[in-house]
Short mmCIF file of C-alpha atoms in Angstrom, two decimals:
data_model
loop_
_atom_site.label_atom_id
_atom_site.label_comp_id
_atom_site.label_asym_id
_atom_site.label_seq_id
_atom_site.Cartn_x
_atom_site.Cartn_y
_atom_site.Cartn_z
CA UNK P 1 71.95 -51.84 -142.67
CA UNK P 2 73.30 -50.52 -145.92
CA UNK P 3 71.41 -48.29 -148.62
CA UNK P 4 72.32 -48.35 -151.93
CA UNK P 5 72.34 -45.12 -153.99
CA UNK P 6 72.96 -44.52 -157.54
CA UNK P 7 74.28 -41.59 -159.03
CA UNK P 8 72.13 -39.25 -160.61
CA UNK P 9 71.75 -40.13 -164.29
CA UNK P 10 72.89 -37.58 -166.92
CA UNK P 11 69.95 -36.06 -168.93
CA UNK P 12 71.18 -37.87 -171.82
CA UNK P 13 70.42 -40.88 -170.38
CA UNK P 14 67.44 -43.64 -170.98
CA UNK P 15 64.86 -43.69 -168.37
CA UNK P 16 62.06 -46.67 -168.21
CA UNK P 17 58.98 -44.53 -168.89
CA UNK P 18 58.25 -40.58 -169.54
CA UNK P 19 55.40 -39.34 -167.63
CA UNK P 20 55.70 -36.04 -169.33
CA UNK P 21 53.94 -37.80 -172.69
CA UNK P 22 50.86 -39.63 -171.04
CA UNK P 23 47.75 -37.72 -172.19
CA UNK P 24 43.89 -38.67 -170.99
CA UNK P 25 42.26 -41.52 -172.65
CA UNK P 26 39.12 -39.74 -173.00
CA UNK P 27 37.82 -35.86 -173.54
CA UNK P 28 38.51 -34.02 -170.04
CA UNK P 29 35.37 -31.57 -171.05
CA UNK P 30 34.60 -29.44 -168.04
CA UNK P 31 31.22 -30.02 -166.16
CA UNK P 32 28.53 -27.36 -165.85
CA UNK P 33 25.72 -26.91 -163.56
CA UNK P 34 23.45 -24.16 -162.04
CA UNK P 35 23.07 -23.86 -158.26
CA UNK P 36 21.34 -20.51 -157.90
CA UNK P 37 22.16 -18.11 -154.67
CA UNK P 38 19.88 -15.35 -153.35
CA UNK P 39 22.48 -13.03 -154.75
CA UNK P 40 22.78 -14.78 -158.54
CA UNK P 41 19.45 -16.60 -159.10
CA UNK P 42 21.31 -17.50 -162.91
CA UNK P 43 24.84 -18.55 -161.01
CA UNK P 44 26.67 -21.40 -163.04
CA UNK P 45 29.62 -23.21 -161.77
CA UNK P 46 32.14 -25.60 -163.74
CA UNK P 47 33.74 -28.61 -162.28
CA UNK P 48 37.07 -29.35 -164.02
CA UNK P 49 36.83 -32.91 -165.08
CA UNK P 50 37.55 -35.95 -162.72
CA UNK P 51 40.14 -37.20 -164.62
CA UNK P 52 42.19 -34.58 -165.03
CA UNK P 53 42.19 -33.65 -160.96
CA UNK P 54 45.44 -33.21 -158.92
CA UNK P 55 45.68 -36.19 -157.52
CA UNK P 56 47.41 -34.99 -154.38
CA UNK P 57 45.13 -33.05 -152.79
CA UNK P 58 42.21 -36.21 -153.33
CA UNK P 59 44.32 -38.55 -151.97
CA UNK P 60 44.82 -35.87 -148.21
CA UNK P 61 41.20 -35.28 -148.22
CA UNK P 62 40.29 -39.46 -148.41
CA UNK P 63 42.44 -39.66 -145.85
CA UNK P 64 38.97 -38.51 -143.71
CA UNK P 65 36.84 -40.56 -145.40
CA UNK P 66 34.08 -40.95 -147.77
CA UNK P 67 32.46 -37.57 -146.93
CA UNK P 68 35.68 -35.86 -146.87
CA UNK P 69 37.02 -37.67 -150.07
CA UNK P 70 34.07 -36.24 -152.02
CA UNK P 71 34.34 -32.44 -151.00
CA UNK P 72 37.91 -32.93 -151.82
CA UNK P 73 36.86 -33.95 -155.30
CA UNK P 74 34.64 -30.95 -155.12
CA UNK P 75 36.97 -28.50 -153.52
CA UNK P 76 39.46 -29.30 -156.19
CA UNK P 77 37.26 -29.47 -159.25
CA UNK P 78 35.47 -26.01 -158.73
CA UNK P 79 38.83 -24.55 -158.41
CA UNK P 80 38.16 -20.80 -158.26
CA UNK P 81 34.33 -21.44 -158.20
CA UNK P 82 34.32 -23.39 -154.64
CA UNK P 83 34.20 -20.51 -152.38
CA UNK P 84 30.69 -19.36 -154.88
CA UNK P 85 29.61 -23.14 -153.92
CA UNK P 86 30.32 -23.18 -150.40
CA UNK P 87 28.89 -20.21 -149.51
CA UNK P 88 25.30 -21.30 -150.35
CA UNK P 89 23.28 -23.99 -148.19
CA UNK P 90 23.03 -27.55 -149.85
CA UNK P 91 21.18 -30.33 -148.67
CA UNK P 92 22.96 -33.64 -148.58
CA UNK P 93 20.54 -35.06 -150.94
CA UNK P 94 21.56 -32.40 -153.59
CA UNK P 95 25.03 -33.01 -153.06
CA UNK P 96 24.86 -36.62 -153.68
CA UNK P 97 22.86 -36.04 -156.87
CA UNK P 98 25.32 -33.49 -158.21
CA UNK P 99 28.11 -35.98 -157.19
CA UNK P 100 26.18 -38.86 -159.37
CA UNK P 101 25.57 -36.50 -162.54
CA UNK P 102 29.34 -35.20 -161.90
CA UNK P 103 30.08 -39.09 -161.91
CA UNK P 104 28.43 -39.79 -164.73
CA UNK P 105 29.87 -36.99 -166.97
CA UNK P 106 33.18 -38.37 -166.26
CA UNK P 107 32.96 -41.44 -167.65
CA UNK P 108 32.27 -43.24 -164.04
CA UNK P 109 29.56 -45.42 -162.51
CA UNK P 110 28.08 -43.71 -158.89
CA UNK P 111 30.28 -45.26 -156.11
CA UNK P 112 33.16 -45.80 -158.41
CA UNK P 113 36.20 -45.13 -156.64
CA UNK P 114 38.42 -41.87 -158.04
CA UNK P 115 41.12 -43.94 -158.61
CA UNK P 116 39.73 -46.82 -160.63
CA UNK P 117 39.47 -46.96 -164.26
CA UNK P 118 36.54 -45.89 -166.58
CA UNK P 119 37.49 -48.33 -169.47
#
């Protein structure tokens, strides 16, 4: 069995497409929401928008499943703010609403998959 390899093209050099230039189709305007704690009754958390997620991390966490896909999207879009999130009790039933609205605000219908397009 034989491989073949090319040598590594000089900078100079065409190349087929340039990732480095795609920007989003659409406005990647963060998404806000309250979810109060006993400590910050006012607390607001922002949710980076889908669209402009690492996709990396959502694809590990899918690996688990449906559940597990969606507190990936979570865990990634709160950034900074998911340890605030985490640490306060939340009913599944709230969770799937804020996952709809979240939905929503991105541009995507509920059960639309991460991956497929908006337009």
């Amino acid at each position: 069995m034989s491989t073949t390899r090319t040598a590594t093209p000089a900078d100079n050099e065409p190349f087929d497409f340039d990732l480095n230039v795609v920007e989003a189709e659409s406005d990647l305007r963060p998404f806000r929401f309250r979810w109060a704690s006993a400590k910050d009754p006012h607390r607001r958390l922002t949710m980076a928008h889908m669209e402009g997620l690492d996709i990396w991390p959502l694809a590990a966490a899918a690996d688990g499943g449906d559940a597990s896909a969606m507190l990936g999207v979570f865990q990634t879009a709160l950034g900074e703010d998911w340890e605030a999130f985490r640490s306060t009790p939340l009913p599944q039933y709230k969770m799937q609403a804020l996952f709809k609205a979240y939905q929503k605000h991105c541009g995507q219908k509920p059960g639309e998959s991460q991956a497929s397009s908006s337009s």
